[in-house]
Amino acid sequence: MSVQFADLPYASDALEPHVSEDTLEFHHGKHHSGYVAKLNAAIADTDYDQLSLEAIVAAAHSNGDTGVFNNAAQSWNHAFLWQSMTPDGGGEPTGELAAAIDTGFGDIDGFRSAFTKAALAQFGSGWTWLVKTAEGLEIVSTGNADTPLVGPDVPLLTLDVWEHAYYLDYQNQRGAYIDAFLNELLNWEFAMHNFDKDQDS
Ligand code: MN3
């Protein structure tokens, strides 16, 4: 068994003009596929080989197996990123997640400001996440391959803030890329699904 490299959940030009086909073809077709290929090479004929991707991330983390962890977490984080975006996204959540956003950040604009601040502040390669904690919602950033998947919090959505995610489209203007994500691409249906799934468990 090996970890599957999944297709994007939309066409590679579907997020234009906010994220270009060139960016997605490099980011998904080269970077993400490279992590999956390296992971599969590393886990061949090991105990990891029988596990789901989520279980490989957790096991490699607890074993301190850095090489496997980095490629597994990057494989999982990127698949989660593709689902965090959708053509004609943006807008606002509804239902219980909307209420939790108001409680945590005042309102949707408070959320957008806090997310933007965190995503701008992440130095170098990494990710900014909206997570559900035992106390409510939080925005957290992680460096390199690190992922809230291995902690107690439930990831609801993420943005990759490494330059390869936006440089072709925005050069060094990370703020413009964050704005496009929040206002045009963010898949609130996916975040609500993750929020509700955790409520039910
Ligand atoms: Mn990336």
Tab-separated table of C-alpha atoms and ligand atoms in Angstrom:
chain	number	residue	atom	x	y	z
A	1	MET	CA	0.000	0.000	0.000
A	2	SER	CA	1.200	3.498	-0.646
A	3	VAL	CA	-0.121	6.977	-0.030
A	4	GLN	CA	-2.216	8.228	-2.922
A	5	PHE	CA	-1.416	11.514	-4.633
A	6	ALA	CA	-4.908	12.930	-5.150
A	7	ASP	CA	-6.025	15.178	-7.974
A	8	LEU	CA	-7.005	18.729	-7.137
A	9	PRO	CA	-10.686	19.002	-6.179
A	10	TYR	CA	-11.149	21.457	-9.114
A	11	ALA	CA	-9.525	22.156	-12.481
A	12	SER	CA	-6.013	23.618	-12.322
A	13	ASP	CA	-7.282	26.913	-13.803
A	14	ALA	CA	-10.388	27.090	-11.594
A	15	LEU	CA	-8.927	29.513	-9.029
A	16	GLU	CA	-7.838	32.094	-11.611
A	17	PRO	CA	-7.182	34.964	-11.466
A	18	HIS	CA	-6.491	34.674	-7.722
A	19	VAL	CA	-4.232	31.619	-7.911
A	20	SER	CA	-3.022	30.930	-11.440
A	21	GLU	CA	-2.896	27.641	-13.302
A	22	ASP	CA	0.912	27.974	-13.389
A	23	THR	CA	1.049	28.235	-9.605
A	24	LEU	CA	-1.245	25.250	-9.082
A	25	GLU	CA	0.606	23.144	-11.619
A	26	PHE	CA	3.903	23.787	-9.839
A	27	HIS	CA	2.551	23.705	-6.310
A	28	HIS	CA	0.324	20.642	-6.689
A	29	GLY	CA	2.013	18.906	-9.611
A	30	LYS	CA	5.635	19.375	-8.478
A	31	HIS	CA	5.847	20.319	-4.785
A	32	HIS	CA	2.944	18.307	-3.389
A	33	SER	CA	3.579	15.317	-5.653
A	34	GLY	CA	7.245	15.415	-4.630
A	35	TYR	CA	6.355	15.089	-0.934
A	36	VAL	CA	4.104	12.099	-1.659
A	37	ALA	CA	6.759	10.426	-3.831
A	38	LYS	CA	9.468	10.928	-1.184
A	39	LEU	CA	7.119	9.662	1.514
A	40	ASN	CA	6.288	6.517	-0.446
A	41	ALA	CA	9.984	5.870	-1.077
A	42	ALA	CA	10.732	6.317	2.645
A	43	ILE	CA	7.945	4.051	3.944
A	44	ALA	CA	8.288	1.195	1.440
A	45	ASP	CA	8.777	-2.074	3.342
A	46	THR	CA	8.375	-0.403	6.758
A	47	ASP	CA	5.568	-0.620	9.331
A	48	TYR	CA	4.324	2.785	8.145
A	49	ASP	CA	3.372	1.265	4.820
A	50	GLN	CA	0.120	-0.235	6.155
A	51	LEU	CA	-1.134	3.008	7.751
A	52	SER	CA	-3.380	5.807	6.537
A	53	LEU	CA	-1.667	9.143	5.851
A	54	GLU	CA	-3.098	10.625	9.099
A	55	ALA	CA	-1.769	7.655	11.063
A	56	ILE	CA	1.664	7.940	9.413
A	57	VAL	CA	1.853	11.631	10.423
A	58	ALA	CA	0.962	10.743	14.029
A	59	ALA	CA	3.263	7.716	14.263
A	60	ALA	CA	6.272	9.447	12.682
A	61	HIS	CA	5.735	12.395	15.027
A	62	SER	CA	5.661	10.243	18.152
A	63	ASN	CA	8.623	8.175	16.918
A	64	GLY	CA	10.673	11.311	16.232
A	65	ASP	CA	11.101	10.064	12.671
A	66	THR	CA	11.740	13.453	11.126
A	67	GLY	CA	12.188	12.504	7.478
A	68	VAL	CA	8.963	10.509	7.335
A	69	PHE	CA	7.120	13.108	9.410
A	70	ASN	CA	8.146	16.019	7.176
A	71	ASN	CA	7.038	14.360	3.944
A	72	ALA	CA	3.879	12.870	5.463
A	73	ALA	CA	2.812	16.124	7.115
A	74	GLN	CA	3.517	18.121	3.957
A	75	SER	CA	1.454	15.590	1.984
A	76	TRP	CA	-1.445	15.959	4.422
A	77	ASN	CA	-1.147	19.747	4.836
A	78	HIS	CA	-1.197	20.321	1.072
A	79	ALA	CA	-4.243	18.081	0.526
A	80	PHE	CA	-5.957	20.070	3.304
A	81	LEU	CA	-4.931	23.330	1.618
A	82	TRP	CA	-6.524	22.396	-1.721
A	83	GLN	CA	-9.794	21.723	0.088
A	84	SER	CA	-9.532	25.002	2.010
A	85	MET	CA	-9.963	26.856	-1.298
A	86	THR	CA	-12.759	26.769	-3.862
A	87	PRO	CA	-13.717	28.752	-6.960
A	88	ASP	CA	-16.184	31.479	-5.912
A	89	GLY	CA	-15.182	31.077	-2.273
A	90	GLY	CA	-14.821	33.796	0.336
A	91	GLY	CA	-17.959	35.142	1.918
A	92	GLU	CA	-18.958	34.055	5.388
A	93	PRO	CA	-19.725	30.865	7.269
A	94	THR	CA	-23.182	30.135	8.638
A	95	GLY	CA	-24.572	28.182	11.566
A	96	GLU	CA	-22.505	27.184	14.576
A	97	LEU	CA	-19.185	28.100	12.970
A	98	ALA	CA	-20.481	31.636	12.303
A	99	ALA	CA	-21.464	31.929	15.974
A	100	ALA	CA	-18.037	30.633	17.049
A	101	ILE	CA	-16.313	33.183	14.768
A	102	ASP	CA	-18.322	35.988	16.402
A	103	THR	CA	-17.444	34.700	19.867
A	104	GLY	CA	-13.763	34.285	19.057
A	105	PHE	CA	-13.053	37.317	16.907
A	106	GLY	CA	-15.976	39.738	17.344
A	107	ASP	CA	-17.189	39.298	13.766
A	108	ILE	CA	-16.037	38.051	10.365
A	109	ASP	CA	-13.883	41.145	9.810
A	110	GLY	CA	-12.210	40.522	13.154
A	111	PHE	CA	-11.437	37.003	11.986
A	112	ARG	CA	-10.038	38.278	8.674
A	113	SER	CA	-7.804	40.815	10.463
A	114	ALA	CA	-6.483	38.272	12.945
A	115	PHE	CA	-5.844	35.682	10.207
A	116	THR	CA	-4.066	38.267	8.034
A	117	LYS	CA	-1.879	39.408	10.926
A	118	ALA	CA	-0.833	35.827	11.726
A	119	ALA	CA	-0.219	34.893	8.083
A	120	LEU	CA	1.913	38.010	7.506
A	121	ALA	CA	3.923	37.351	10.667
A	122	GLN	CA	4.868	33.739	9.852
A	123	PHE	CA	8.563	33.953	8.953
A	124	GLY	CA	9.727	31.774	6.074
A	125	SER	CA	8.029	28.511	5.196
A	126	GLY	CA	4.867	27.564	7.064
A	127	TRP	CA	1.131	27.570	7.446
A	128	THR	CA	-1.601	29.639	9.077
A	129	TRP	CA	-4.606	27.705	10.390
A	130	LEU	CA	-8.018	28.250	11.887
A	131	VAL	CA	-8.376	25.555	14.554
A	132	LYS	CA	-11.019	24.527	17.018
A	133	THR	CA	-9.683	24.145	20.564
A	134	ALA	CA	-11.377	23.004	23.742
A	135	GLU	CA	-12.085	26.689	24.504
A	136	GLY	CA	-13.185	27.892	21.076
A	137	LEU	CA	-11.567	29.021	17.839
A	138	GLU	CA	-7.950	30.081	17.475
A	139	ILE	CA	-5.646	31.125	14.667
A	140	VAL	CA	-2.244	29.468	14.827
A	141	SER	CA	0.786	29.374	12.563
A	142	THR	CA	3.180	26.451	12.171
A	143	GLY	CA	6.645	26.399	10.599
A	144	ASN	CA	7.801	24.142	7.769
A	145	ALA	CA	5.885	20.830	7.871
A	146	ASP	CA	4.482	21.228	11.382
A	147	THR	CA	0.759	20.643	11.612
A	148	PRO	CA	-1.988	20.915	14.245
A	149	LEU	CA	-3.003	17.413	13.159
A	150	VAL	CA	-0.589	16.049	15.790
A	151	GLY	CA	-1.960	18.226	18.618
A	152	PRO	CA	-5.249	18.393	20.482
A	153	ASP	CA	-6.827	21.037	18.227
A	154	VAL	CA	-9.001	20.337	15.194
A	155	PRO	CA	-7.848	22.042	11.972
A	156	LEU	CA	-10.703	23.761	10.133
A	157	LEU	CA	-8.840	25.460	7.269
A	158	THR	CA	-5.300	26.439	6.286
A	159	LEU	CA	-3.240	28.705	4.071
A	160	ASP	CA	0.272	27.883	2.843
A	161	VAL	CA	2.368	31.031	3.289
A	162	TRP	CA	5.572	29.733	1.727
A	163	GLU	CA	6.616	31.844	-1.268
A	164	HIS	CA	6.066	28.990	-3.741
A	165	ALA	CA	2.328	29.291	-2.994
A	166	TYR	CA	2.086	32.850	-4.291
A	167	TYR	CA	5.318	34.169	-5.807
A	168	LEU	CA	4.371	33.614	-9.475
A	169	ASP	CA	1.110	35.511	-8.966
A	170	TYR	CA	1.956	38.126	-6.345
A	171	GLN	CA	5.789	38.176	-6.140
A	172	ASN	CA	6.605	39.389	-2.624
A	173	GLN	CA	3.086	40.753	-1.929
A	174	ARG	CA	2.011	38.160	0.608
A	175	GLY	CA	-0.749	40.478	1.849
A	176	ALA	CA	-2.458	40.550	-1.563
A	177	TYR	CA	-2.406	36.730	-1.653
A	178	ILE	CA	-3.909	36.541	1.851
A	179	ASP	CA	-6.639	39.020	0.838
A	180	ALA	CA	-7.495	36.932	-2.234
A	181	PHE	CA	-7.649	33.775	-0.122
A	182	LEU	CA	-9.946	35.306	2.494
A	183	ASN	CA	-12.235	37.211	0.144
A	184	GLU	CA	-12.334	35.099	-3.044
A	185	LEU	CA	-11.216	31.539	-2.337
A	186	LEU	CA	-11.819	30.468	1.249
A	187	ASN	CA	-13.996	27.341	1.329
A	188	TRP	CA	-16.272	27.915	4.323
A	189	GLU	CA	-18.278	24.792	3.441
A	190	PHE	CA	-15.144	22.737	4.101
A	191	ALA	CA	-14.428	24.562	7.380
A	192	MET	CA	-18.059	24.100	8.514
A	193	HIS	CA	-17.858	20.411	7.640
A	194	ASN	CA	-14.708	20.035	9.787
A	195	PHE	CA	-16.311	22.012	12.628
A	196	ASP	CA	-19.547	19.992	12.580
A	197	LYS	CA	-17.781	16.656	12.186
A	198	ASP	CA	-15.888	17.345	15.400
A	199	GLN	CA	-19.064	18.481	17.223
A	200	ASP	CA	-20.654	15.127	16.423
A	201	SER	CA	-17.737	12.973	17.564
B	1	MN3	MN	3.464	24.423	-0.340
